[in-house]
PDB file of C-alpha atoms in Angstrom:
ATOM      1  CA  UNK A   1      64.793  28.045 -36.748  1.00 63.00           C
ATOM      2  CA  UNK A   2      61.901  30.380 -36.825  1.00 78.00           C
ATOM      3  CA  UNK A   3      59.486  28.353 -34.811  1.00 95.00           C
ATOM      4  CA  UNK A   4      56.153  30.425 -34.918  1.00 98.00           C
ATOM      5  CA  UNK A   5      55.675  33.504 -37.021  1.00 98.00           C
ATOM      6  CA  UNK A   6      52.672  35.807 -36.442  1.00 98.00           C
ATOM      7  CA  UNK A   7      52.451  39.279 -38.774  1.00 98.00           C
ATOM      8  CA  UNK A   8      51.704  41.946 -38.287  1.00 98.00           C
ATOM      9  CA  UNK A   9      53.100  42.450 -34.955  1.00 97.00           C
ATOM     10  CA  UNK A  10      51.391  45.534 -34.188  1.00 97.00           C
ATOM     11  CA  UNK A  11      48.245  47.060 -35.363  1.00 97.00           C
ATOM     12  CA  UNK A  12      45.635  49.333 -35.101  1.00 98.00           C
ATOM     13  CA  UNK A  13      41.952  49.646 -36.512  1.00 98.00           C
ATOM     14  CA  UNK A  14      39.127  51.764 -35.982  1.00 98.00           C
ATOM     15  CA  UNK A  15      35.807  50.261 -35.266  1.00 98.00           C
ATOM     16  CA  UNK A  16      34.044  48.219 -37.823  1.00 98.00           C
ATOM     17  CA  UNK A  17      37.242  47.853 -40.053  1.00 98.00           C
ATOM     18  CA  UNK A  18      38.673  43.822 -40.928  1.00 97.00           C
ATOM     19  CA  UNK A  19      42.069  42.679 -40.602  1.00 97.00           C
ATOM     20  CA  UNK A  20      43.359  39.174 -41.106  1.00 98.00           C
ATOM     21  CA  UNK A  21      46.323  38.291 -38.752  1.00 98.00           C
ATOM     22  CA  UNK A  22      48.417  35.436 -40.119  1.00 98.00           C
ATOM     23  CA  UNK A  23      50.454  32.503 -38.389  1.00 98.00           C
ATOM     24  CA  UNK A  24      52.976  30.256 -39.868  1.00 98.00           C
ATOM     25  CA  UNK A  25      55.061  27.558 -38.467  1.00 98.00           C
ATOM     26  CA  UNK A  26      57.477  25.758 -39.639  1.00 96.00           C
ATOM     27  CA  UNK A  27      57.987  22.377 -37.169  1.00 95.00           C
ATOM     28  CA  UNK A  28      55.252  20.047 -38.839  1.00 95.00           C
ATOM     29  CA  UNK A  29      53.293  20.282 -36.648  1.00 95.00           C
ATOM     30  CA  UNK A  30      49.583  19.396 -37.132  1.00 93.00           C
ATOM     31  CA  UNK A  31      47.460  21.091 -34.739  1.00 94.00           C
ATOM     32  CA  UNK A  32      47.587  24.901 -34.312  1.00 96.00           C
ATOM     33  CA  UNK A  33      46.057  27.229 -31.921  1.00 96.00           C
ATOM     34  CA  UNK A  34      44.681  30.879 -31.667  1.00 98.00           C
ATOM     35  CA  UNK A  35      44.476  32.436 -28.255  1.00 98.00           C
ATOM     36  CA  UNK A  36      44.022  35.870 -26.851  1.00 98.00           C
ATOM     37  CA  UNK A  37      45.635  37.415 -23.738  1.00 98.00           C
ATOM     38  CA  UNK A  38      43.904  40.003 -21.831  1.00 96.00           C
ATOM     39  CA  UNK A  39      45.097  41.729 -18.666  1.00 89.00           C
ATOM     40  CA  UNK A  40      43.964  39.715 -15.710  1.00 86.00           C
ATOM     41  CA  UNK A  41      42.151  37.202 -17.983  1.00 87.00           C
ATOM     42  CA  UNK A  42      45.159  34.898 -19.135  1.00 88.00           C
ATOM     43  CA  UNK A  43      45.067  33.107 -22.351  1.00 96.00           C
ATOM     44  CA  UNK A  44      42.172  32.410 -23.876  1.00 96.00           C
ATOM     45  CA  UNK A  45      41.350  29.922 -26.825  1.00 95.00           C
ATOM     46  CA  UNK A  46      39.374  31.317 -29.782  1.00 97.00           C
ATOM     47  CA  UNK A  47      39.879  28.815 -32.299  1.00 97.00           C
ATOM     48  CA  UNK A  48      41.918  25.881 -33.182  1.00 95.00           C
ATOM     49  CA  UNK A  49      42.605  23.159 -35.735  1.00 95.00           C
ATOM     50  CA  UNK A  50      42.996  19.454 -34.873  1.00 91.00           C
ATOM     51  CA  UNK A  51      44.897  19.013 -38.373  1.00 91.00           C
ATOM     52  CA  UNK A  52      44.883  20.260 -41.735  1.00 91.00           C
ATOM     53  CA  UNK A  53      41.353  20.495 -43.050  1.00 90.00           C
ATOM     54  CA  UNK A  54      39.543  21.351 -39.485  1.00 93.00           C
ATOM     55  CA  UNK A  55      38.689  23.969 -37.516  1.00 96.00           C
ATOM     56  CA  UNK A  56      36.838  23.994 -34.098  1.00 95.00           C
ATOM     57  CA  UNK A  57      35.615  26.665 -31.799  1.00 95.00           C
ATOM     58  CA  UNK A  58      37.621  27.200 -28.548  1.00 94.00           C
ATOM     59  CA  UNK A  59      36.125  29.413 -25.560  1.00 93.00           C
ATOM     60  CA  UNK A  60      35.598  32.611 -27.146  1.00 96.00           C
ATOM     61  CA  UNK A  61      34.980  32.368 -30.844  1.00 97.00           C
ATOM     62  CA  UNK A  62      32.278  35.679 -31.274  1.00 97.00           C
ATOM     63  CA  UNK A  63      33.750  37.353 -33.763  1.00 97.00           C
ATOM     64  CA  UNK A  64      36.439  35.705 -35.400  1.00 98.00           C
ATOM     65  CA  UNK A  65      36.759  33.345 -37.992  1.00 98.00           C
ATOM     66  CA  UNK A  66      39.822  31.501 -39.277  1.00 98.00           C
ATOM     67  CA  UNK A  67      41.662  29.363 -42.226  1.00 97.00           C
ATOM     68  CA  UNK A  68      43.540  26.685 -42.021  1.00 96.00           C
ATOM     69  CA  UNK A  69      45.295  27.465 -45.523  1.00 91.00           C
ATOM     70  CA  UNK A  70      47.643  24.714 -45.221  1.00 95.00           C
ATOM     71  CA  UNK A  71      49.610  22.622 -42.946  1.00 95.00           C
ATOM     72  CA  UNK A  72      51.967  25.410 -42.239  1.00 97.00           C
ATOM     73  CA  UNK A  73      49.341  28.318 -41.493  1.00 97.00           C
ATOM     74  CA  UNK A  74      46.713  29.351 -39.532  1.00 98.00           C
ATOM     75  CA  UNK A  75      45.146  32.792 -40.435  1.00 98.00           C
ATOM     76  CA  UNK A  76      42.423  34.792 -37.910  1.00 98.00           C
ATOM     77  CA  UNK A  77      40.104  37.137 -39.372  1.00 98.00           C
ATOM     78  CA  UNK A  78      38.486  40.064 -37.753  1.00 97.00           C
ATOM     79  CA  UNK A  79      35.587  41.157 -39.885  1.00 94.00           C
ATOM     80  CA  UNK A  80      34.292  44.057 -38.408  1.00 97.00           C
ATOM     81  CA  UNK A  81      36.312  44.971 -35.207  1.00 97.00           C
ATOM     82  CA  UNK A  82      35.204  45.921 -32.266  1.00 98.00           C
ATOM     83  CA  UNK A  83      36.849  47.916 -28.803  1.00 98.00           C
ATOM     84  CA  UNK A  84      36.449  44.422 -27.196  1.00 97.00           C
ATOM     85  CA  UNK A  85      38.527  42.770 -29.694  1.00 98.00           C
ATOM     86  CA  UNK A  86      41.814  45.294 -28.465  1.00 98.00           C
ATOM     87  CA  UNK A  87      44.127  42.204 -26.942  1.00 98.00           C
ATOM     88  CA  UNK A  88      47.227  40.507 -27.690  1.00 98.00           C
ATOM     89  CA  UNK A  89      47.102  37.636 -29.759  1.00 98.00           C
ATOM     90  CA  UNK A  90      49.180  34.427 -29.800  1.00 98.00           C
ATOM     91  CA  UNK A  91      49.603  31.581 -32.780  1.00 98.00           C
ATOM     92  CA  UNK A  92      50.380  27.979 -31.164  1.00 97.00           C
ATOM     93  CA  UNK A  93      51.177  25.201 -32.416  1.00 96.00           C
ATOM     94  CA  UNK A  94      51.970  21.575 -31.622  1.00 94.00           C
ATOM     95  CA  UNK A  95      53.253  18.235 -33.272  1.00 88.00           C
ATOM     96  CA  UNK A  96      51.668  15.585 -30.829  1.00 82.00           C
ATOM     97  CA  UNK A  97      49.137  14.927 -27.981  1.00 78.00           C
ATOM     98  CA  UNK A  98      50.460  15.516 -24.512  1.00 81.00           C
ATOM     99  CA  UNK A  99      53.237  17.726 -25.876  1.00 88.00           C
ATOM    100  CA  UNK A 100      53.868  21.575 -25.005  1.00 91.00           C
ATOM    101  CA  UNK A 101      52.043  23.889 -26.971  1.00 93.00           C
ATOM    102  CA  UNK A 102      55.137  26.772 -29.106  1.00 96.00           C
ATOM    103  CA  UNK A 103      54.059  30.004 -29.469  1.00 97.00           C
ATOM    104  CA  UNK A 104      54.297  32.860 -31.707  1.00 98.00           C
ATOM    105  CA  UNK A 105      55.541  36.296 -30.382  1.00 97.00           C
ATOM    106  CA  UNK A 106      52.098  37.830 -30.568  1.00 98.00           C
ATOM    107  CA  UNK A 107      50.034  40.721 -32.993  1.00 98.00           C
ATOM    108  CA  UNK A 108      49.114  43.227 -30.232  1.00 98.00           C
ATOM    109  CA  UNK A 109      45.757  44.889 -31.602  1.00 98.00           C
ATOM    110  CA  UNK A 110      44.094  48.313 -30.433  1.00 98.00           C
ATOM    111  CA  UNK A 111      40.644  48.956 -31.808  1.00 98.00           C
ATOM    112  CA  UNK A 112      39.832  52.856 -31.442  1.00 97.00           C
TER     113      UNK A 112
ATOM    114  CA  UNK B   1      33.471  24.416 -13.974  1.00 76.00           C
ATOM    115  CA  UNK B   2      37.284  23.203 -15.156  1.00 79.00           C
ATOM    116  CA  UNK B   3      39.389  26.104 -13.025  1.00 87.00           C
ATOM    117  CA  UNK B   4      43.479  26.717 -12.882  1.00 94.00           C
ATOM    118  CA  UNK B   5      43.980  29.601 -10.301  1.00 96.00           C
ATOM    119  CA  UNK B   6      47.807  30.736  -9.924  1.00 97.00           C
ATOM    120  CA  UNK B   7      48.722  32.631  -6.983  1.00 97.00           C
ATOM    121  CA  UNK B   8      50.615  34.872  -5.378  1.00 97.00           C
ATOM    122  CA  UNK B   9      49.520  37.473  -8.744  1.00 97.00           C
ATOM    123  CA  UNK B  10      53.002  38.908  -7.868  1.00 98.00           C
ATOM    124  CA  UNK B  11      56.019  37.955  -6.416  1.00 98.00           C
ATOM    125  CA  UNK B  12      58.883  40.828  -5.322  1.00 98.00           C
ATOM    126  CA  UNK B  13      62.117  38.841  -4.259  1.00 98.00           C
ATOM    127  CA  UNK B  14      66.124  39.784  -3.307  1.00 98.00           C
ATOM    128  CA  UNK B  15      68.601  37.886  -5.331  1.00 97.00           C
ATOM    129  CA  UNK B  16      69.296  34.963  -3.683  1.00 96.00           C
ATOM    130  CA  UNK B  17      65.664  34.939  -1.727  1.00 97.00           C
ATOM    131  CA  UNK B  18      63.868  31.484  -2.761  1.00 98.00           C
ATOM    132  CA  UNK B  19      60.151  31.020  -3.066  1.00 98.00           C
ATOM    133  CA  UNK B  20      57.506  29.119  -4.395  1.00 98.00           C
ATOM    134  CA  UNK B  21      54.655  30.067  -6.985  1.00 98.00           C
ATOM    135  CA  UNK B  22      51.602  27.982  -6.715  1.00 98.00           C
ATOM    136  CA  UNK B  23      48.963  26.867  -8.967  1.00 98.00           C
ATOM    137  CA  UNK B  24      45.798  24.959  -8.409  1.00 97.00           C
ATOM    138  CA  UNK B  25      43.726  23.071 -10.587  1.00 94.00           C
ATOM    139  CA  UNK B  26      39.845  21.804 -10.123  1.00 90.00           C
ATOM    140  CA  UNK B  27      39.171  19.499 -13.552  1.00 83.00           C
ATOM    141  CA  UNK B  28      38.484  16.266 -14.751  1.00 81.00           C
ATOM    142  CA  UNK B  29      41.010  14.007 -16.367  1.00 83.00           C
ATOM    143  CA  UNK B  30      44.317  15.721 -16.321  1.00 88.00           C
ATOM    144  CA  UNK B  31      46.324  14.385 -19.035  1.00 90.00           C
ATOM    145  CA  UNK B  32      49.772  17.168 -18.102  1.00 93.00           C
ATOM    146  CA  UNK B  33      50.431  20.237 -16.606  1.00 96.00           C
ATOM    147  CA  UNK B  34      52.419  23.062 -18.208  1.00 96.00           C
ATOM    148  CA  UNK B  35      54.943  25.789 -17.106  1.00 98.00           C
ATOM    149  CA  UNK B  36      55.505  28.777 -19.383  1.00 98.00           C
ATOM    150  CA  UNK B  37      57.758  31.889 -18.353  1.00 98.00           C
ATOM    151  CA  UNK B  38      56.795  35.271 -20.166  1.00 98.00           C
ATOM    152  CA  UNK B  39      58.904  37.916 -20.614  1.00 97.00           C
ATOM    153  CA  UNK B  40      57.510  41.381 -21.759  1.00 96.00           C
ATOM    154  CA  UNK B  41      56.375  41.577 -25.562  1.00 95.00           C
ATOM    155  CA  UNK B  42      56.521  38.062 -25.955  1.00 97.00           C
ATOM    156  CA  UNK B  43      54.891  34.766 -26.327  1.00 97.00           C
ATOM    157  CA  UNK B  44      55.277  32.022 -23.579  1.00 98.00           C
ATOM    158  CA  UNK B  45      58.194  29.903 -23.437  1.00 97.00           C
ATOM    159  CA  UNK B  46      57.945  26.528 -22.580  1.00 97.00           C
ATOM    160  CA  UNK B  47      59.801  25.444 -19.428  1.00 98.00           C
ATOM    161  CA  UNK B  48      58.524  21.726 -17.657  1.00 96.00           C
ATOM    162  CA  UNK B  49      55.349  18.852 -18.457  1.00 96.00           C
ATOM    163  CA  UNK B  50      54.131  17.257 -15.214  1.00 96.00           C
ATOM    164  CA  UNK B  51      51.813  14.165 -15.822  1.00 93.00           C
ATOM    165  CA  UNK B  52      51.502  12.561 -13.010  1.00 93.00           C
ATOM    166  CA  UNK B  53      51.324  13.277  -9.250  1.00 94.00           C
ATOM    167  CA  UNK B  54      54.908  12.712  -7.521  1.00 96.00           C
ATOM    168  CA  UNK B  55      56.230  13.968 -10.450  1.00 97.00           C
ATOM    169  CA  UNK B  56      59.083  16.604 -10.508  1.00 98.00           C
ATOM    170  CA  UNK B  57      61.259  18.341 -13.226  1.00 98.00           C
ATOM    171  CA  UNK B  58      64.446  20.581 -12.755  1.00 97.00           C
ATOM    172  CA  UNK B  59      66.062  23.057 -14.612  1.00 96.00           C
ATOM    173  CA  UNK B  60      68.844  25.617 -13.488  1.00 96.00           C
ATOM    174  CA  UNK B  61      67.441  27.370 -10.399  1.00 97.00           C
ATOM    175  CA  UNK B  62      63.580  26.183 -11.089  1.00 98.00           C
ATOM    176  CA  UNK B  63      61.905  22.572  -9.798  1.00 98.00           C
ATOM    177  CA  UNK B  64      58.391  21.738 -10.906  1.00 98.00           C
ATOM    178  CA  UNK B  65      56.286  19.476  -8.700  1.00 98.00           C
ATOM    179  CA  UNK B  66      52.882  18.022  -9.109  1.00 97.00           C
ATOM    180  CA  UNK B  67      50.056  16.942  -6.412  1.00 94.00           C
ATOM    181  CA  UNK B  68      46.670  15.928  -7.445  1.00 91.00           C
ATOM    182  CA  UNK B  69      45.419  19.015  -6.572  1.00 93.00           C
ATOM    183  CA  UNK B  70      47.999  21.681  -7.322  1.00 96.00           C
ATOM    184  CA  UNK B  71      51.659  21.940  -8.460  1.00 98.00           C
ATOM    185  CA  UNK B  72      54.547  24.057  -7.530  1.00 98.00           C
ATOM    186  CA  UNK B  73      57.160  25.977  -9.241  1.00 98.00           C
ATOM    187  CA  UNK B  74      60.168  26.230  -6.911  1.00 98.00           C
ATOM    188  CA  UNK B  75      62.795  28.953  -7.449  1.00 98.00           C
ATOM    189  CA  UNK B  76      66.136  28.501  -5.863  1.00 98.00           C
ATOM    190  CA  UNK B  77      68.135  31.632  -5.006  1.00 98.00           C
ATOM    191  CA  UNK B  78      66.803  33.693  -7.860  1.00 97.00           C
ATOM    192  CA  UNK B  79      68.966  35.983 -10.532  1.00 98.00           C
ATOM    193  CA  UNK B  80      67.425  39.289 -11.457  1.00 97.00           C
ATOM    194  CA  UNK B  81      66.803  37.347 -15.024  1.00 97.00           C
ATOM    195  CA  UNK B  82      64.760  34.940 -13.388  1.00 98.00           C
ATOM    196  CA  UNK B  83      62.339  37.884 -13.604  1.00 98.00           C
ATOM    197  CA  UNK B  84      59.081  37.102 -15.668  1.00 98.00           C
ATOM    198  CA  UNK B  85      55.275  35.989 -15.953  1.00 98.00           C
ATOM    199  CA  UNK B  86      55.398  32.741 -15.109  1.00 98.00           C
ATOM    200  CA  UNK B  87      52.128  30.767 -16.639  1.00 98.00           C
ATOM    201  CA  UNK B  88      50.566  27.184 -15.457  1.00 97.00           C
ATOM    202  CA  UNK B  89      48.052  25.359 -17.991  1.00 96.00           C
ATOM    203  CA  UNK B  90      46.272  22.044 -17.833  1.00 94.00           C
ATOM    204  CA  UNK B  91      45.553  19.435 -20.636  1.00 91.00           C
ATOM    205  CA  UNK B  92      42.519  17.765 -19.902  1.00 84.00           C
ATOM    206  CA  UNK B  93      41.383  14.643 -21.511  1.00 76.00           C
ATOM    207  CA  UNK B  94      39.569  14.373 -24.779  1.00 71.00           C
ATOM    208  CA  UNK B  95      40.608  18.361 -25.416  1.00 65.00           C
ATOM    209  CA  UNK B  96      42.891  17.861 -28.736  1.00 70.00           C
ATOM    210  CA  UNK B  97      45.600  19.498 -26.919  1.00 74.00           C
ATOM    211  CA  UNK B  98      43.391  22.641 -25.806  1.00 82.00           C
ATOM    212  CA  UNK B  99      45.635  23.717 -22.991  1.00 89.00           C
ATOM    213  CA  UNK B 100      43.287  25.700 -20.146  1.00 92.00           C
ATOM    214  CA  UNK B 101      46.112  28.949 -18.539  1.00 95.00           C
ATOM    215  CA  UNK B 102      45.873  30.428 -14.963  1.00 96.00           C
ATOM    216  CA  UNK B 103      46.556  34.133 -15.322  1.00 96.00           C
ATOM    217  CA  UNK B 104      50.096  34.468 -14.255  1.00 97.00           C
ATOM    218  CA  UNK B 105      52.349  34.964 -11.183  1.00 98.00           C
ATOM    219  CA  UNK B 106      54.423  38.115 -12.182  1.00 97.00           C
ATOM    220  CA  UNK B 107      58.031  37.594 -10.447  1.00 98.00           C
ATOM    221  CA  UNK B 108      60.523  40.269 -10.098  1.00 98.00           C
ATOM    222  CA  UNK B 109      63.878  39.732  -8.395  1.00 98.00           C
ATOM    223  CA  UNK B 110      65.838  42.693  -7.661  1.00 97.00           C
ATOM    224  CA  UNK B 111      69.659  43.209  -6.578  1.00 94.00           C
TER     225      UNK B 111
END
């Protein structure tokens, strides 16, 4: 029962490089969920997708894009990084409304 | 402005010492309410739903209870590996399960 998957779990870039950070679950479940957590901040939603085929825009979208490749996984994409974008990131996903969100074990990211 | 603010930040208790972490919530149309715990270097672990207020859920040594303006996560003579971040969220209505975090309530327990 692996649950969540996020790889890599560590990284680090220098400013202006791109990195994609993938996500994989393996539950079925339809929506899944990108979210950074900063010190003092708590989670934060960057992006999301409803189900298979859509993405949306959470809270704090600048610089990021994603894929929803297939049901199974959700990949973020950092094109040009930036010191700002130095956080721990978290994968989520769910099966229904209303239920709890499971998350990934994070990629923690330092941008030099 | 939808806010969830947890408090105390941190929490320093004795084996055996109960407590109570707190976390209020000004939004619109709550659909739940959400405990994580968080231990170091990993990603939240789901422990209790609320979705209504009079609600409560138990597990072990930890009760979660929900108001309409704030809920409460009651620890009962805490073990050292009770120890964690322990995270409140909100699902508000029309969000596509978007869940909204507070920023933590770091609990330690020592011997």
């Amino acid at each position: 029962n692996a649950g969540v998957t996020q790889t890599p779990k560590f990284q680090v870039l220098k400013t202006g490089q791109s990195m994609t950070l993938q996500c994989a679950q393996d539950m079925n479940h339809n929506s899944m969920y990108w979210y950074r957590q900063d010190p003092g901040m708590g989670l934060r939603l960057i992006y999301y997708s409803a189900s298979e085929g859509t993405t949306d825009k959470g809270e704090v979208p600048n610089g990021y894009n994603v894929s929803r490749l297939n049901k199974r996984e959700f990949s973020l994409r950092l094109e040009s990084a930036a010191p700002s974008q130095t956080s721990v990131y978290f994968c989520a996903s769910v099966g229904f409304n209303n239920s709890p969100l499971h998350f990934g074990n994070g990629t923690r990211l330092t941008v030099t | 402005e939808d806010q969830v603010t947890q408090s105390p930040e941190a929490l320093r208790l004795q084996e055996g010492e109960s407590s109570s972490l707190n976390c209020s919530y000004t939004v619109s149309g709550l659909r739940g309410l959400f405990w994580y715990r968080q231990d170091p270097g990993k990603g939240p672990e789901f422990l209790f739903t609320l979705y209504s207020a009079g609600e409560e859920k138990e597990k072990e040594r930890l009760k979660a209870t929900l108001t309409k303006k704030e809920s409460f996560l009651h620890i009962t003579a805490p073990k050292p590996e009770d120890s964690a971040t322990y995270l409140c969220a909100v699902l508000l209505a029309g969000t596509a399960s978007k869940l909204t975090f507070g920023t933590g309530t770091r609990l330690q327990v020592t011997l």
